[in-house]
């Protein structure tokens, strides 16, 4: 951490800075430059709140040098985290294909689609029972009944299931019936939910907030790691930009190699929600594999024209099967394994 | 709602569109243009999920003409909503000054600051007992103890108190001790929380999400209105942009006249969290009044160098007093009343 | 400038850093922290290209502490720059109202509108003869004929005129006929144009690029100052955001106090192009004054329904007159003078 | 085009709308909905300026249905445009690798790097003689001397050369010495330059503006096509977002399939300028191929630690050679040809 002092700061203002640094068992190093005077903080400053300095009258700016997260960083843990769930491995050298309906709509629909994605080559089943919807008038999900269907279908097909929790109550249910807990983009900074997830012993996938920086995304992971749950995956799902005419969001594929350089956690891409249009799902899935993601999460629906949620972005089972074949060819060109 | 068909769509694809329109008690009007064919929807289409059309194979794009919210719109209710709480009025012709510490830190600190802001001319006390913090290692608020302090201080000073709820549990407490419930920027799309707030009979202020569109902000209000709570205020608090070097966020003051044109709800501005730096708080407060906001929410701290939260943006009591005097002069020039 | 070294950097990589620092007559100060080693640069580093360090194998990140501009900064020149043009003063304590048509369309139209804005209380006439249009099929301006009209109208009304140059050829004409040269948002980083403007002896107003940071805006001003033209004004005209449904851009009023704190140059706001809708122009003009801008630039048209350019944002002369009256009242409440 | 009228519009306001529609040889169709009345425009409305309606008192909003560009669209020309230059083909089924130094620094440097990229498998040489730099104090390019070097090196190696023009003067030189003209991101809306380029008979590559929508990008291409130059390529080079800490821009790979669906023009990706850091260049190059781009443009430097421009993002020749090998493997998996 480097603290830049204001021109014309007083000695006592400088002393306030030094005092706070020392209170945190760090050492302040004073550097008088031509234009600015700075205090470099020596020691472990990752957990000092930078605002403690920013609010001082003599301070102009505070710049973090070490990342504000610890457990999520490569500095803390060099080797890649590998997550194993019922025979599926997220981690280096592997690529996991997750597919299924955006929302569970009925037992029959879920069975049909799950069997189709399994046949096409998916490794994990996706499906939502609790849906966060922008409008109060849109379909809000089947709730616990939906989770029971997912559990039964997962058991029958042998595909582990990933499903989203929205709050304390739904988390309890998702933990009971699901295999991987999904925290959605709108909940990335729902710190109450992150703390509850951190107490559980099932893997969690945290979607990046739609306007979250990479540091904030890793700090959300830090909340879960700090509470004791080390099975954390990150998911890039598209960020908000100035142009939403043709794609709902901009998928920031460049964030994948960055997150993998900064952190040891697996990184997933969601090309369906990131685009919002199925024409982009196949090329962006291939690009996700090529850019180094560990997994993708794809919406599949066998009658998208009647889907209750996000139909425009769902692939049909034959389209999904075509995608899986291409993924196998590209993975093979890049020496990456896909199960099944 | 206007549904644009793809070039080369089939008759049966068109029939699917018509069928869905008719199922919602609306009438489809077909228009064949030179480049595109469209279906205009006649009738009340505010509650039709546009994705029902987007996912059809023959549909290229769906454009909403009526706003997707009803209860929050001026179409539904022409006259401005006025909210009265313990003698303070939010609504046309009035301007309400809310001030206080970002976080309740102790009984003594809260009393001192509350008396200071009251003396300076504040109408409502602000203060947080539950703090959403980006880092798990930052101060997370005093919880119920903080709320008890706020209640006692509010009763003594006669200033109603606004305070934030983060989740079900804290909402129960905030409802018990507070006068106005605040929903923060990170919770604007926490739909579980919005639904619970909608069942309560105390006023609620919904901060705009940091990358939420104006429509999404009004849809968040719609969640609360639709559940039966009509005492809703909106709060612009700064949106995320490409330049965070000098101000943490960009306060979108242009959203104030837009929100007031679209909706009948009062609109507040938070110049403190919107800027993140105190040098900007006074000019942006004056600009908020000039642009037509109904109220501002200002962080005040009498020893900001020791504040546990967001100190860099807090005004001192004398600075706050100077601001209130300027606000009175500008309000008077604009024929707007400020209480006290 | 602070250079953060990579973990595991070698001695020779460190030596490369030091060598470059020393070549620029600065002194490298090595600080070994717990997580990172840094090199602080002592001396005048404002003109060192940070990429010289970033491209070294041992360097992780380079952080500028002093601003990358010199002549535009308050560090270089403490007192506010005042610009005088034919009896109008831009600078502290004054507020200048500029108004007129977006584009010159005819002699008659320009005379009519100029007389109307003068009568209403404008201090400077605006009008464009060269129009940058997103579509090649839109009206591109009257060119030199338009400038001749502006010159004649300016002479008759006594209002100095501000008008935009797009390239070398139009700059020659604008310099010949205009009083203040406008560089538009799309040309803020047209460095060829900035260099040519820097050789001229007429005032120039540089509009902020629609996605330019405040630093980039000041660097554009630096191009003009560095070439020898010291009569530079900055203009905030709205930045691009994720929501363009109701306002074309987001006017970043918070950038006004920031730019005035960093730089000594006058700051203008354009509430017309910033909003793109006339309903917002009056409130945003009042807010511009309240936030501390030195001037505003307002589109006025007496028959906006026939305007050839940007009609939706133009005020009518009576609306403009009403605005000027309100501006006088607010200016008076804030002890600011408006001429006339 | 659909024109939405304001609630409470008058008959004469509606007549104004109809009149303008009819003046443009189109037919107005009136639709009275429950909440809003609209006028659908029948006929070729691509070249009507939507502001002509927006500025009418009775109009609330205007929505374009047909794209505002014609010549750039697939509606106008269904089959993909193929560009051939000295034996290199941009178009379906091919993938072109362009590589070279960001800036020409000397004859020796350019020869060395050109030979290296040719040996590694590049098809086209890149190099800049005119550099747009944010700071007036940074290296601005070698100018005509640099172009002469590029021409000689291109002739010797047989690699066609792509190089950037900044203004009229440099365009004349670039046309004389170069094979493909590059219009940079800051000039995408330099309409004077686009018009001059449109008169030339050499291919041009237009980089997307850093905050340009896809429609604006295609309208920039339209300027060149409308002037008569049909050899136009688009280039995605990264857009501005809220997080520039780890990558300078966000490369919008999803824009590639969108642009190829809307337009028949070839689409290039620049993974070097888009990231600003070499660690991301290899994965983003592979992803560009996988997502369907026709070409990539990669910075290569054999002594990046001494590069005068953008060194941090340049690959070394061996890194570039490794990338080309991987590109060949992935291209082969996707049935795409790379020359050489």
Tab-separated table of C-alpha atoms in Angstrom, chain D residues 103-319:
chain	number	residue	atom	x	y	z
D	103	UNK	CA	5.891	1.155	-34.547
D	104	UNK	CA	8.649	1.280	-37.156
D	105	UNK	CA	11.688	2.382	-35.196
D	106	UNK	CA	14.564	1.803	-37.663
D	107	UNK	CA	15.378	-0.018	-40.867
D	108	UNK	CA	17.291	-2.690	-39.013
D	109	UNK	CA	14.554	-3.327	-36.452
D	110	UNK	CA	11.875	-3.571	-39.136
D	111	UNK	CA	13.866	-5.974	-41.319
D	112	UNK	CA	14.696	-8.195	-38.359
D	113	UNK	CA	11.135	-8.420	-37.085
D	114	UNK	CA	9.610	-8.799	-40.567
D	115	UNK	CA	11.895	-11.697	-41.389
D	116	UNK	CA	11.134	-13.266	-38.034
D	117	UNK	CA	7.353	-13.033	-38.408
D	118	UNK	CA	7.558	-14.315	-41.973
D	119	UNK	CA	9.603	-17.292	-40.851
D	120	UNK	CA	7.124	-17.932	-38.041
D	121	UNK	CA	4.248	-17.983	-40.529
D	122	UNK	CA	2.726	-14.500	-40.701
D	123	UNK	CA	0.871	-13.616	-43.899
D	124	UNK	CA	0.868	-9.820	-43.624
D	125	UNK	CA	3.276	-7.360	-42.004
D	126	UNK	CA	1.975	-4.716	-39.615
D	127	UNK	CA	3.855	-1.579	-38.537
D	128	UNK	CA	3.033	2.030	-37.789
D	129	UNK	CA	4.795	5.153	-39.034
D	130	UNK	CA	2.250	7.615	-37.625
D	131	UNK	CA	1.294	6.914	-34.003
D	132	UNK	CA	-1.650	8.510	-32.183
D	133	UNK	CA	-0.377	8.987	-28.606
D	134	UNK	CA	-2.418	10.062	-25.591
D	135	UNK	CA	0.447	12.187	-24.291
D	136	UNK	CA	2.123	14.930	-26.363
D	137	UNK	CA	5.407	13.857	-24.813
D	138	UNK	CA	5.370	10.265	-26.187
D	139	UNK	CA	7.054	9.020	-29.426
D	140	UNK	CA	4.880	10.064	-32.387
D	141	UNK	CA	6.279	7.822	-35.145
D	142	UNK	CA	8.887	8.095	-37.933
D	143	UNK	CA	6.500	9.433	-40.580
D	144	UNK	CA	7.371	9.064	-44.281
D	145	UNK	CA	10.807	7.634	-43.485
D	146	UNK	CA	9.075	4.833	-41.631
D	147	UNK	CA	6.777	4.178	-44.579
D	148	UNK	CA	9.726	3.908	-46.959
D	149	UNK	CA	11.245	1.288	-44.689
D	150	UNK	CA	7.966	-0.632	-44.559
D	151	UNK	CA	7.675	-0.587	-48.358
D	152	UNK	CA	11.214	-1.889	-48.839
D	153	UNK	CA	10.782	-4.581	-46.193
D	154	UNK	CA	7.426	-5.612	-47.617
D	155	UNK	CA	8.923	-5.930	-51.090
D	156	UNK	CA	11.827	-7.982	-49.826
D	157	UNK	CA	9.803	-10.375	-47.697
D	158	UNK	CA	6.787	-10.572	-49.990
D	159	UNK	CA	4.458	-9.802	-47.079
D	160	UNK	CA	1.865	-7.126	-47.894
D	161	UNK	CA	1.910	-4.339	-45.314
D	162	UNK	CA	-0.874	-2.756	-43.274
D	163	UNK	CA	-0.185	0.669	-41.738
D	164	UNK	CA	-2.176	3.472	-40.140
D	165	UNK	CA	-3.158	6.904	-41.500
D	166	UNK	CA	-4.085	9.662	-39.045
D	167	UNK	CA	-5.140	12.565	-41.263
D	168	UNK	CA	-5.145	13.846	-44.874
D	169	UNK	CA	-1.401	14.302	-45.050
D	170	UNK	CA	-0.458	10.927	-43.628
D	171	UNK	CA	-3.196	9.253	-45.688
D	172	UNK	CA	-1.543	10.452	-48.889
D	173	UNK	CA	1.716	8.857	-47.776
D	174	UNK	CA	0.108	5.671	-46.474
D	175	UNK	CA	-1.724	5.259	-49.771
D	176	UNK	CA	1.558	5.700	-51.636
D	177	UNK	CA	3.635	3.203	-49.645
D	178	UNK	CA	1.199	0.798	-47.960
D	179	UNK	CA	-0.951	-2.106	-49.132
D	180	UNK	CA	-3.779	-1.915	-46.596
D	181	UNK	CA	-4.821	1.350	-44.939
D	182	UNK	CA	-5.625	1.226	-41.244
D	183	UNK	CA	-8.067	3.663	-39.639
D	184	UNK	CA	-7.477	3.630	-35.880
D	185	UNK	CA	-9.957	3.466	-33.029
D	186	UNK	CA	-9.685	7.211	-32.260
D	187	UNK	CA	-10.453	8.012	-35.899
D	188	UNK	CA	-13.439	5.711	-36.394
D	189	UNK	CA	-15.677	8.771	-36.327
D	190	UNK	CA	-13.222	11.118	-38.048
D	191	UNK	CA	-15.651	11.542	-40.886
D	192	UNK	CA	-13.301	13.759	-42.939
D	193	UNK	CA	-10.745	10.959	-42.971
D	194	UNK	CA	-13.364	8.312	-43.779
D	195	UNK	CA	-14.546	10.349	-46.763
D	196	UNK	CA	-11.021	10.654	-48.115
D	197	UNK	CA	-10.384	6.932	-47.664
D	198	UNK	CA	-13.609	6.219	-49.524
D	199	UNK	CA	-12.092	7.731	-52.696
D	200	UNK	CA	-9.072	5.413	-52.730
D	201	UNK	CA	-8.607	2.034	-54.404
D	202	UNK	CA	-6.729	0.201	-51.659
D	203	UNK	CA	-8.286	-1.969	-48.939
D	204	UNK	CA	-9.013	-0.306	-45.615
D	205	UNK	CA	-9.377	-1.811	-42.131
D	206	UNK	CA	-11.547	0.219	-39.728
D	207	UNK	CA	-10.927	-0.356	-36.040
D	208	UNK	CA	-13.977	-0.129	-33.820
D	209	UNK	CA	-14.072	3.013	-31.691
D	210	UNK	CA	-13.338	2.240	-28.084
D	211	UNK	CA	-16.875	3.087	-27.072
D	212	UNK	CA	-18.654	2.614	-30.388
D	213	UNK	CA	-21.735	0.521	-30.752
D	214	UNK	CA	-21.822	-2.127	-33.437
D	215	UNK	CA	-24.223	0.072	-35.420
D	216	UNK	CA	-21.825	3.026	-35.283
D	217	UNK	CA	-18.973	0.774	-36.409
D	218	UNK	CA	-20.978	-0.366	-39.418
D	219	UNK	CA	-21.951	3.248	-40.155
D	220	UNK	CA	-18.248	4.124	-40.260
D	221	UNK	CA	-17.832	1.350	-42.839
D	222	UNK	CA	-20.867	2.776	-44.639
D	223	UNK	CA	-19.053	6.116	-45.047
D	224	UNK	CA	-16.261	4.327	-46.942
D	225	UNK	CA	-18.577	2.087	-48.955
D	226	UNK	CA	-20.842	5.010	-49.846
D	227	UNK	CA	-17.851	6.881	-51.264
D	228	UNK	CA	-17.042	3.985	-53.582
D	229	UNK	CA	-14.358	1.957	-51.823
D	230	UNK	CA	-15.753	-1.547	-51.332
D	231	UNK	CA	-12.633	-3.178	-49.902
D	232	UNK	CA	-13.489	-2.639	-46.252
D	233	UNK	CA	-12.579	-4.765	-43.245
D	234	UNK	CA	-13.766	-4.288	-39.656
D	235	UNK	CA	-11.470	-4.750	-36.665
D	236	UNK	CA	-12.517	-5.378	-33.044
D	237	UNK	CA	-9.750	-4.046	-30.797
D	238	UNK	CA	-11.288	-3.868	-27.355
D	239	UNK	CA	-13.852	-1.573	-25.827
D	240	UNK	CA	-13.707	0.568	-22.745
D	241	UNK	CA	-15.193	-0.882	-19.570
D	242	UNK	CA	-15.299	-0.151	-15.843
D	243	UNK	CA	-12.257	-2.336	-15.102
D	244	UNK	CA	-8.919	-1.382	-16.646
D	245	UNK	CA	-6.734	-2.696	-13.846
D	246	UNK	CA	-5.595	-5.895	-15.537
D	247	UNK	CA	-6.486	-5.428	-19.203
D	248	UNK	CA	-6.511	-2.029	-20.848
D	249	UNK	CA	-9.732	-2.828	-22.692
D	250	UNK	CA	-12.305	-5.587	-22.902
D	251	UNK	CA	-12.109	-7.430	-26.214
D	252	UNK	CA	-15.702	-7.951	-27.284
D	253	UNK	CA	-15.348	-11.286	-29.069
D	254	UNK	CA	-19.128	-11.654	-29.115
D	255	UNK	CA	-19.164	-8.715	-31.539
D	256	UNK	CA	-17.452	-10.908	-34.143
D	257	UNK	CA	-20.363	-13.299	-34.844
D	258	UNK	CA	-22.776	-10.364	-34.555
D	259	UNK	CA	-20.881	-8.241	-37.102
D	260	UNK	CA	-20.590	-11.211	-39.438
D	261	UNK	CA	-24.324	-11.849	-39.182
D	262	UNK	CA	-25.263	-8.212	-39.836
D	263	UNK	CA	-22.626	-7.494	-42.470
D	264	UNK	CA	-20.816	-9.204	-45.324
D	265	UNK	CA	-17.460	-7.569	-44.495
D	266	UNK	CA	-14.435	-9.489	-43.100
D	267	UNK	CA	-13.791	-9.067	-39.364
D	268	UNK	CA	-10.318	-8.868	-37.809
D	269	UNK	CA	-9.402	-8.984	-34.086
D	270	UNK	CA	-6.471	-7.123	-32.541
D	271	UNK	CA	-5.646	-9.109	-29.392
D	272	UNK	CA	-2.565	-6.976	-28.647
D	273	UNK	CA	-4.052	-3.501	-28.312
D	274	UNK	CA	-7.228	-5.018	-26.929
D	275	UNK	CA	-5.405	-6.486	-23.937
D	276	UNK	CA	-2.358	-4.318	-23.506
D	277	UNK	CA	-0.561	-7.254	-21.848
D	278	UNK	CA	1.241	-10.027	-23.594
D	279	UNK	CA	0.057	-12.806	-21.235
D	280	UNK	CA	-3.386	-12.422	-22.772
D	281	UNK	CA	-2.352	-12.218	-26.412
D	282	UNK	CA	-1.926	-15.955	-27.053
D	283	UNK	CA	-5.200	-17.138	-25.465
D	284	UNK	CA	-7.159	-14.277	-27.035
D	285	UNK	CA	-5.646	-15.023	-30.474
D	286	UNK	CA	-6.783	-18.630	-30.244
D	287	UNK	CA	-10.210	-17.497	-29.070
D	288	UNK	CA	-10.439	-15.059	-32.003
D	289	UNK	CA	-9.939	-17.908	-34.435
D	290	UNK	CA	-12.429	-20.102	-32.563
D	291	UNK	CA	-15.107	-17.405	-32.491
D	292	UNK	CA	-14.986	-16.988	-36.261
D	293	UNK	CA	-12.771	-13.959	-36.953
D	294	UNK	CA	-11.159	-13.790	-40.400
D	295	UNK	CA	-7.815	-12.506	-39.213
D	296	UNK	CA	-5.769	-11.295	-36.249
D	297	UNK	CA	-3.305	-8.435	-35.905
D	298	UNK	CA	-0.485	-9.159	-33.447
D	299	UNK	CA	2.302	-6.935	-32.111
D	300	UNK	CA	5.702	-8.634	-32.296
D	301	UNK	CA	8.993	-7.145	-31.141
D	302	UNK	CA	12.348	-8.829	-30.756
D	303	UNK	CA	13.508	-6.495	-27.999
D	304	UNK	CA	10.299	-5.328	-26.400
D	305	UNK	CA	12.217	-3.926	-23.479
D	306	UNK	CA	13.460	-1.220	-25.816
D	307	UNK	CA	10.306	-0.763	-27.921
D	308	UNK	CA	9.346	2.880	-28.385
D	309	UNK	CA	5.616	2.120	-28.353
D	310	UNK	CA	3.332	-0.382	-26.631
D	311	UNK	CA	6.140	-2.737	-25.663
D	312	UNK	CA	4.169	-4.429	-22.851
D	313	UNK	CA	1.873	-6.159	-25.292
D	314	UNK	CA	4.392	-7.388	-27.903
D	315	UNK	CA	5.166	-11.083	-28.320
D	316	UNK	CA	8.754	-12.129	-28.981
D	317	UNK	CA	9.384	-13.957	-32.282
D	318	UNK	CA	9.598	-17.373	-30.540
D	319	UNK	CA	6.339	-16.708	-28.660
